[in-house]
Amino acid sequence: MRAVIVAAAVAFIISLFGTPVAIRVFTALKAGQPIRSIGPASHQGKKGTPTMGGVAFIVATVFAYVAGHVALTTLPERQIAQEGPTMTALVLLGLFVFCGVVGFLDDFLKVRRRNSDGLSAKGKLLGQLIVGAGFGIAALYVASTNGQTVASEHISFIRDISWLDVGKVGSVIVFVFVIMAMSNGVNLTDGLDGLATGASILVLGAYALIGFWQYRHWCGDTDYARVNDYCYQVRDPLEIAMIAAAAAAACVGFLWWNTSPARIFMGDTGALGLGGLIGGLAVATRTTLLSIIIGGLFVIVTMSVVIQIISFKTTGKRVFRMSPLQHHFELAGWSEVNIVVRFWIVAGICVAIGLGLFYSDFLAVMG
């Protein structure tokens, strides 16, 4: 537990004090966010706000993970946790960093061209596909000494569903889909000051709790597994908890500067990185289908875009004034702060339902 707290504290401090440095650097580089002319008129006032701020909390999380491992060398948890970097950490942090790199390329092109056209949609999806496939193969084919892999060959809800065995190739495909879906979901939710950051804090906090709960009831803990009928078949749950807690805390530090009126945007750098990490956490904790509920706000926002596209292409009519959904409410007259806070509430409700289902499953099994 103390190692998780150390990682979270270090991430928060680095992000809180590092984000102003990023603001000055990106402002000096004239890395201002271009604003689409077809967006809500109120957004034109945000033109020139530095973007690519996701770099701050990604870097903070990586350094915090290292700090957490330094703490592990002097804490009791080291008895059942690997002291060096694990494959779980390499997959999760790799997704965070390299999905962020795809987003950084998109942001860089927007800034360089001085318009909102960055990577093409196909280019962005291709980048996500390559990153997802690379780390998906590592998650499914690189096993620990006891034969356990980061991801499973089964589709999971709260744990693996025994009759949904899709094999290694099928699991890599599912892995890629989850990463692409979640990274695009967070990206679509971004767009209002603090919206995606706050929602991500709630989701990452949920995965920190899930990871730590799995660590306390882990099959890798021989003392626990010997006297209990039920334990979690996951790999390196303490690593999962540390990374999720560090990323959540780093986002809290970033939110100090990103909340309305934002002094810096996370950009696609942060949005794609966060989505990739959240997708990886879902797979690593064996809660792939449960992530649809935990990340319910991202799903709702994504579905608003899908519904809008299908409706317009089939009937020529729009269901929403504008998609993603947050812009519909902007055009309906809601203030930006009202939308953000209410969407945070929705995100919190989804997280609470997801955690409730997770814990109720544990009670049902243990009862």
Coordinates of C-alpha atoms in Angstrom, one line a residue, residues 26-345:
F26 CA 5.0 25.1 -25.4
T27 CA 4.0 28.8 -25.2
A28 CA 7.6 29.8 -26.2
L29 CA 7.5 27.2 -29.0
K30 CA 4.1 28.8 -30.2
A31 CA 2.5 25.4 -29.8
G32 CA -1.0 26.9 -29.5
Q33 CA -4.1 24.9 -30.1
P34 CA -5.8 25.6 -33.5
I35 CA -9.6 25.9 -33.1
R36 CA -12.0 24.5 -35.7
S37 CA -14.1 27.2 -37.3
I38 CA -17.1 24.8 -37.4
G39 CA -17.0 24.3 -33.6
P40 CA -19.0 26.3 -31.0
A41 CA -18.3 30.0 -31.3
S42 CA -17.3 30.2 -27.6
H43 CA -14.3 28.1 -28.4
Q44 CA -12.6 30.8 -30.5
G45 CA -11.5 32.5 -27.3
K46 CA -9.3 29.4 -26.5
K47 CA -7.2 29.8 -29.7
G48 CA -3.5 29.9 -28.9
T49 CA -3.8 28.0 -25.6
P50 CA -0.8 25.7 -25.5
T51 CA -1.5 22.1 -26.3
M52 CA 0.4 18.7 -25.9
G53 CA 0.1 19.1 -22.2
G54 CA -0.4 15.3 -21.9
V55 CA 3.4 15.1 -22.0
A56 CA 3.4 16.4 -18.4
F57 CA 1.3 13.7 -16.8
I58 CA 2.8 10.9 -18.9
V59 CA 6.3 11.8 -17.8
A60 CA 5.1 12.2 -14.2
T61 CA 3.6 8.7 -14.2
V62 CA 6.8 7.1 -15.6
F63 CA 9.0 8.8 -13.0
A64 CA 6.4 7.9 -10.3
Y65 CA 6.5 4.3 -11.2
V66 CA 10.3 4.3 -10.8
A67 CA 9.8 5.9 -7.4
G68 CA 7.3 3.3 -6.4
H69 CA 9.8 0.6 -7.2
V70 CA 12.5 2.3 -5.2
A71 CA 10.0 2.2 -2.3
L72 CA 9.4 -1.5 -2.9
T73 CA 13.0 -2.3 -2.2
T74 CA 12.5 -1.2 1.5
L75 CA 8.9 -2.2 2.1
P76 CA 7.3 -5.6 3.1
E77 CA 5.5 -5.8 -0.3
R78 CA 8.7 -6.9 -1.9
Q79 CA 8.2 -10.4 -0.6
I80 CA 5.5 -11.1 -3.2
A81 CA 6.3 -8.4 -5.8
Q82 CA 9.1 -8.4 -8.4
E83 CA 11.5 -5.6 -7.7
G84 CA 12.5 -4.9 -11.3
P85 CA 10.2 -3.7 -14.1
T86 CA 7.6 -6.3 -15.0
M87 CA 6.1 -7.2 -18.3
T88 CA 2.8 -5.8 -17.0
A89 CA 4.4 -2.4 -16.3
L90 CA 6.1 -2.4 -19.7
V91 CA 2.8 -3.1 -21.5
L92 CA 0.8 -0.5 -19.5
L93 CA 3.4 2.2 -19.6
G94 CA 4.3 1.4 -23.2
L95 CA 0.7 1.9 -24.2
F96 CA 0.6 5.1 -22.2
V97 CA 3.7 6.5 -23.8
F98 CA 3.3 5.2 -27.4
C99 CA -0.4 6.0 -27.8
G100 CA 0.7 9.4 -26.5
V101 CA 3.4 9.5 -29.2
V102 CA 0.7 8.9 -31.9
G103 CA -1.3 11.8 -30.3
F104 CA 1.8 14.0 -30.2
L105 CA 2.4 13.5 -33.9
D106 CA -1.2 14.6 -34.5
D107 CA -0.8 17.7 -32.2
F108 CA 2.5 18.6 -33.8
L109 CA 1.1 18.6 -37.3
K110 CA -1.8 20.7 -36.2
V111 CA 0.5 23.3 -34.6
R112 CA 2.9 23.3 -37.5
R113 CA 0.2 23.7 -40.1
R114 CA -1.7 26.2 -37.9
N115 CA -5.0 24.5 -38.5
S116 CA -7.0 21.6 -36.9
D117 CA -5.9 19.1 -39.5
G118 CA -3.3 16.8 -37.9
L119 CA -2.8 13.2 -38.8
S120 CA -5.5 11.8 -41.1
A121 CA -8.1 9.6 -39.6
K122 CA -6.5 6.6 -41.3
G123 CA -3.1 7.6 -40.1
K124 CA -4.2 8.0 -36.5
L125 CA -6.0 4.6 -36.6
L126 CA -3.0 3.0 -38.2
G127 CA -0.7 4.3 -35.4
Q128 CA -3.1 3.0 -32.7
L129 CA -3.3 -0.3 -34.5
I130 CA 0.5 -0.7 -34.6
V131 CA 0.9 0.2 -31.0
G132 CA -2.0 -2.0 -29.9
A133 CA -0.8 -5.0 -31.9
G134 CA 2.8 -4.7 -30.7
F135 CA 1.9 -4.6 -27.0
G136 CA -1.0 -7.0 -27.5
I137 CA 1.5 -9.6 -28.7
A138 CA 3.8 -8.9 -25.8
A139 CA 0.8 -9.2 -23.4
L140 CA -0.3 -12.6 -24.8
Y141 CA 2.9 -14.3 -25.8
V142 CA 5.5 -13.2 -23.2
A143 CA 4.8 -15.3 -20.0
S144 CA 6.3 -15.0 -16.5
T145 CA 8.2 -17.9 -14.9
N146 CA 4.9 -19.4 -13.8
G147 CA 3.5 -19.3 -17.3
Q148 CA 1.1 -16.4 -16.7
T149 CA 0.7 -13.6 -19.3
V150 CA -0.5 -10.0 -18.9
A151 CA -3.6 -10.6 -21.0
S152 CA -5.8 -13.7 -21.1
E153 CA -7.0 -15.9 -23.9
H154 CA -10.6 -15.5 -22.6
I155 CA -13.0 -12.6 -22.8
S156 CA -13.4 -11.2 -19.3
F157 CA -16.1 -9.4 -17.4
I158 CA -15.1 -9.3 -13.7
R159 CA -12.8 -12.2 -14.3
D160 CA -12.2 -14.5 -17.2
I161 CA -15.4 -16.1 -18.7
S162 CA -14.4 -19.7 -19.0
W163 CA -16.5 -20.5 -22.1
L164 CA -15.3 -17.4 -24.0
D165 CA -11.9 -18.8 -25.1
V166 CA -10.8 -16.9 -28.2
G167 CA -7.2 -18.2 -28.3
K168 CA -4.1 -16.1 -28.5
V169 CA -4.7 -14.6 -31.9
G170 CA -8.3 -13.7 -31.1
S171 CA -7.1 -12.2 -27.8
V172 CA -4.6 -10.0 -29.6
I173 CA -7.4 -8.8 -31.9
V174 CA -9.6 -8.1 -28.8
F175 CA -6.7 -6.3 -27.2
V176 CA -6.2 -4.0 -30.2
F177 CA -9.9 -3.3 -30.3
V178 CA -10.1 -2.3 -26.7
I179 CA -7.1 0.0 -27.0
M180 CA -8.4 1.7 -30.1
A181 CA -11.9 2.0 -28.7
M182 CA -10.9 3.4 -25.4
S183 CA -8.2 5.8 -26.8
N184 CA -10.7 7.2 -29.3
G185 CA -13.4 7.4 -26.6
V186 CA -11.2 9.5 -24.3
N187 CA -10.1 11.6 -27.3
L188 CA -13.8 12.3 -28.3
T189 CA -14.6 13.2 -24.7
D190 CA -11.8 15.8 -24.7
G191 CA -12.7 19.3 -25.9
L192 CA -14.0 21.1 -22.8
D193 CA -11.7 22.4 -20.1
G194 CA -11.0 19.6 -17.6
L195 CA -13.7 17.2 -18.9
A196 CA -11.5 14.3 -20.1
T197 CA -9.0 14.9 -17.3
G198 CA -11.6 14.7 -14.5
A199 CA -13.3 11.7 -16.0
S200 CA -10.0 9.9 -16.5
I201 CA -9.1 10.5 -12.8
L202 CA -12.3 8.8 -11.7
V203 CA -11.7 5.8 -14.0
L204 CA -8.0 5.5 -13.2
G205 CA -8.8 5.7 -9.5
A206 CA -11.3 2.8 -9.9
Y207 CA -8.5 0.7 -11.5
A208 CA -6.1 1.6 -8.7
L209 CA -8.7 0.2 -6.3
I210 CA -9.3 -2.9 -8.4
G211 CA -5.6 -3.5 -8.8
F212 CA -4.9 -3.2 -5.1
W213 CA -7.9 -5.4 -4.2
Q214 CA -6.7 -8.0 -6.6
Y215 CA -3.2 -7.7 -5.0
R216 CA -4.7 -8.3 -1.5
H217 CA -6.6 -11.4 -2.8
W218 CA -4.0 -12.6 -5.4
C219 CA -3.3 -16.2 -6.4
G220 CA 0.4 -15.2 -6.5
D221 CA 0.3 -14.6 -2.7
T222 CA 0.8 -18.2 -1.6
D223 CA -0.2 -17.4 2.0
Y224 CA -3.5 -16.1 0.9
A225 CA -4.2 -18.7 -1.8
R226 CA -3.4 -21.6 0.5
V227 CA -6.3 -20.7 2.9
N228 CA -8.9 -19.2 0.5
D229 CA -11.0 -20.8 -2.1
Y230 CA -11.1 -17.8 -4.3
C231 CA -8.2 -15.6 -5.6
Y232 CA -7.6 -13.4 -8.7
Q233 CA -5.7 -14.9 -11.5
V234 CA -3.9 -11.8 -12.7
R235 CA -0.3 -10.9 -13.3
D236 CA 1.4 -8.3 -11.1
P237 CA -1.6 -6.6 -9.6
L238 CA 0.5 -4.4 -7.4
E239 CA 2.1 -3.0 -10.5
I240 CA -1.4 -2.3 -11.9
A241 CA -2.4 -0.5 -8.8
M242 CA 0.8 1.6 -8.7
I243 CA 0.5 2.7 -12.3
A244 CA -3.2 3.4 -12.2
A245 CA -2.8 5.4 -8.9
A246 CA 0.2 7.3 -10.3
A247 CA -1.6 8.2 -13.5
A248 CA -4.7 9.3 -11.6
A249 CA -2.6 11.5 -9.3
A250 CA -0.7 12.9 -12.2
C251 CA -4.0 13.9 -13.8
V252 CA -5.0 15.6 -10.6
G253 CA -1.9 17.7 -10.7
F254 CA -2.5 18.5 -14.4
L255 CA -6.2 19.4 -13.7
W256 CA -5.0 22.3 -11.4
W257 CA -3.9 24.0 -14.7
N258 CA -6.4 22.4 -17.1
T259 CA -9.6 23.3 -15.3
S260 CA -11.7 26.2 -16.7
P261 CA -10.2 28.5 -18.0
A262 CA -7.5 26.0 -19.1
R263 CA -4.0 27.3 -19.3
I264 CA -3.0 24.2 -21.2
F265 CA -4.7 21.4 -23.1
M266 CA -3.8 17.8 -22.9
G267 CA -4.2 17.5 -26.7
D268 CA -4.3 14.2 -28.5
T269 CA -1.0 13.5 -26.7
G270 CA -2.8 13.1 -23.4
A271 CA -6.2 11.8 -24.6
L272 CA -4.8 8.9 -26.7
G273 CA -2.3 8.1 -24.0
L274 CA -4.9 8.0 -21.3
G275 CA -7.2 5.9 -23.4
G276 CA -4.5 3.4 -24.3
L277 CA -3.6 3.1 -20.6
I278 CA -7.2 2.6 -19.5
G279 CA -7.7 0.0 -22.1
G280 CA -4.6 -1.8 -21.0
L281 CA -5.7 -1.7 -17.4
A282 CA -9.0 -3.3 -18.4
V283 CA -7.3 -6.2 -20.1
A284 CA -4.6 -6.6 -17.4
T285 CA -7.2 -6.8 -14.5
R286 CA -9.5 -9.2 -16.5
T287 CA -12.3 -6.6 -16.5
T288 CA -12.6 -6.0 -20.3
L289 CA -16.4 -6.0 -20.5
L290 CA -16.7 -4.3 -17.1
S291 CA -14.7 -1.4 -18.5
I292 CA -17.7 -0.5 -20.7
I293 CA -19.5 0.4 -17.4
I294 CA -16.5 1.9 -15.6
G295 CA -15.7 4.0 -18.6
G296 CA -19.3 4.6 -19.3
L297 CA -19.0 8.3 -20.0
F298 CA -16.5 7.6 -22.8
V299 CA -18.9 5.0 -24.2
I300 CA -21.8 7.4 -24.1
V301 CA -19.8 10.2 -25.9
T302 CA -18.5 7.8 -28.5
M303 CA -22.0 6.4 -29.2
S304 CA -23.3 10.0 -29.7
V305 CA -20.8 10.3 -32.6
V306 CA -21.8 6.9 -34.0
I307 CA -25.5 7.7 -33.8
Q308 CA -25.0 11.1 -35.4
I309 CA -23.0 9.7 -38.3
I310 CA -25.4 6.8 -38.9
S311 CA -28.5 9.1 -38.8
F312 CA -27.0 11.7 -41.1
K313 CA -25.8 9.1 -43.7
T314 CA -29.1 7.2 -43.7
T315 CA -31.7 9.9 -43.2
G316 CA -29.8 13.2 -43.8
K317 CA -30.9 14.4 -40.4
R318 CA -28.9 15.0 -37.2
V319 CA -30.0 13.6 -33.9
F320 CA -27.8 16.1 -31.9
R321 CA -27.1 19.7 -32.6
M322 CA -23.4 18.8 -32.8
S323 CA -21.4 15.7 -31.8
P324 CA -19.6 14.7 -29.6
L325 CA -22.4 15.0 -27.0
Q326 CA -20.8 17.8 -24.9
H327 CA -21.0 20.2 -27.9
H328 CA -24.8 19.4 -28.2
F329 CA -25.3 20.8 -24.7
E330 CA -23.1 23.8 -25.4
L331 CA -25.3 24.7 -28.4
A332 CA -28.4 24.1 -26.1
G333 CA -27.2 26.9 -23.9
W334 CA -25.5 25.0 -21.0
S335 CA -22.3 26.7 -19.7
E336 CA -19.0 24.9 -20.1
V337 CA -18.6 24.5 -16.4
N338 CA -22.1 23.0 -16.0
I339 CA -21.4 20.5 -18.7
V340 CA -18.1 19.5 -17.3
V341 CA -19.3 19.0 -13.7
R342 CA -22.5 17.1 -14.8
F343 CA -20.5 14.9 -17.1
W344 CA -18.1 14.2 -14.2
I345 CA -21.1 13.2 -12.1

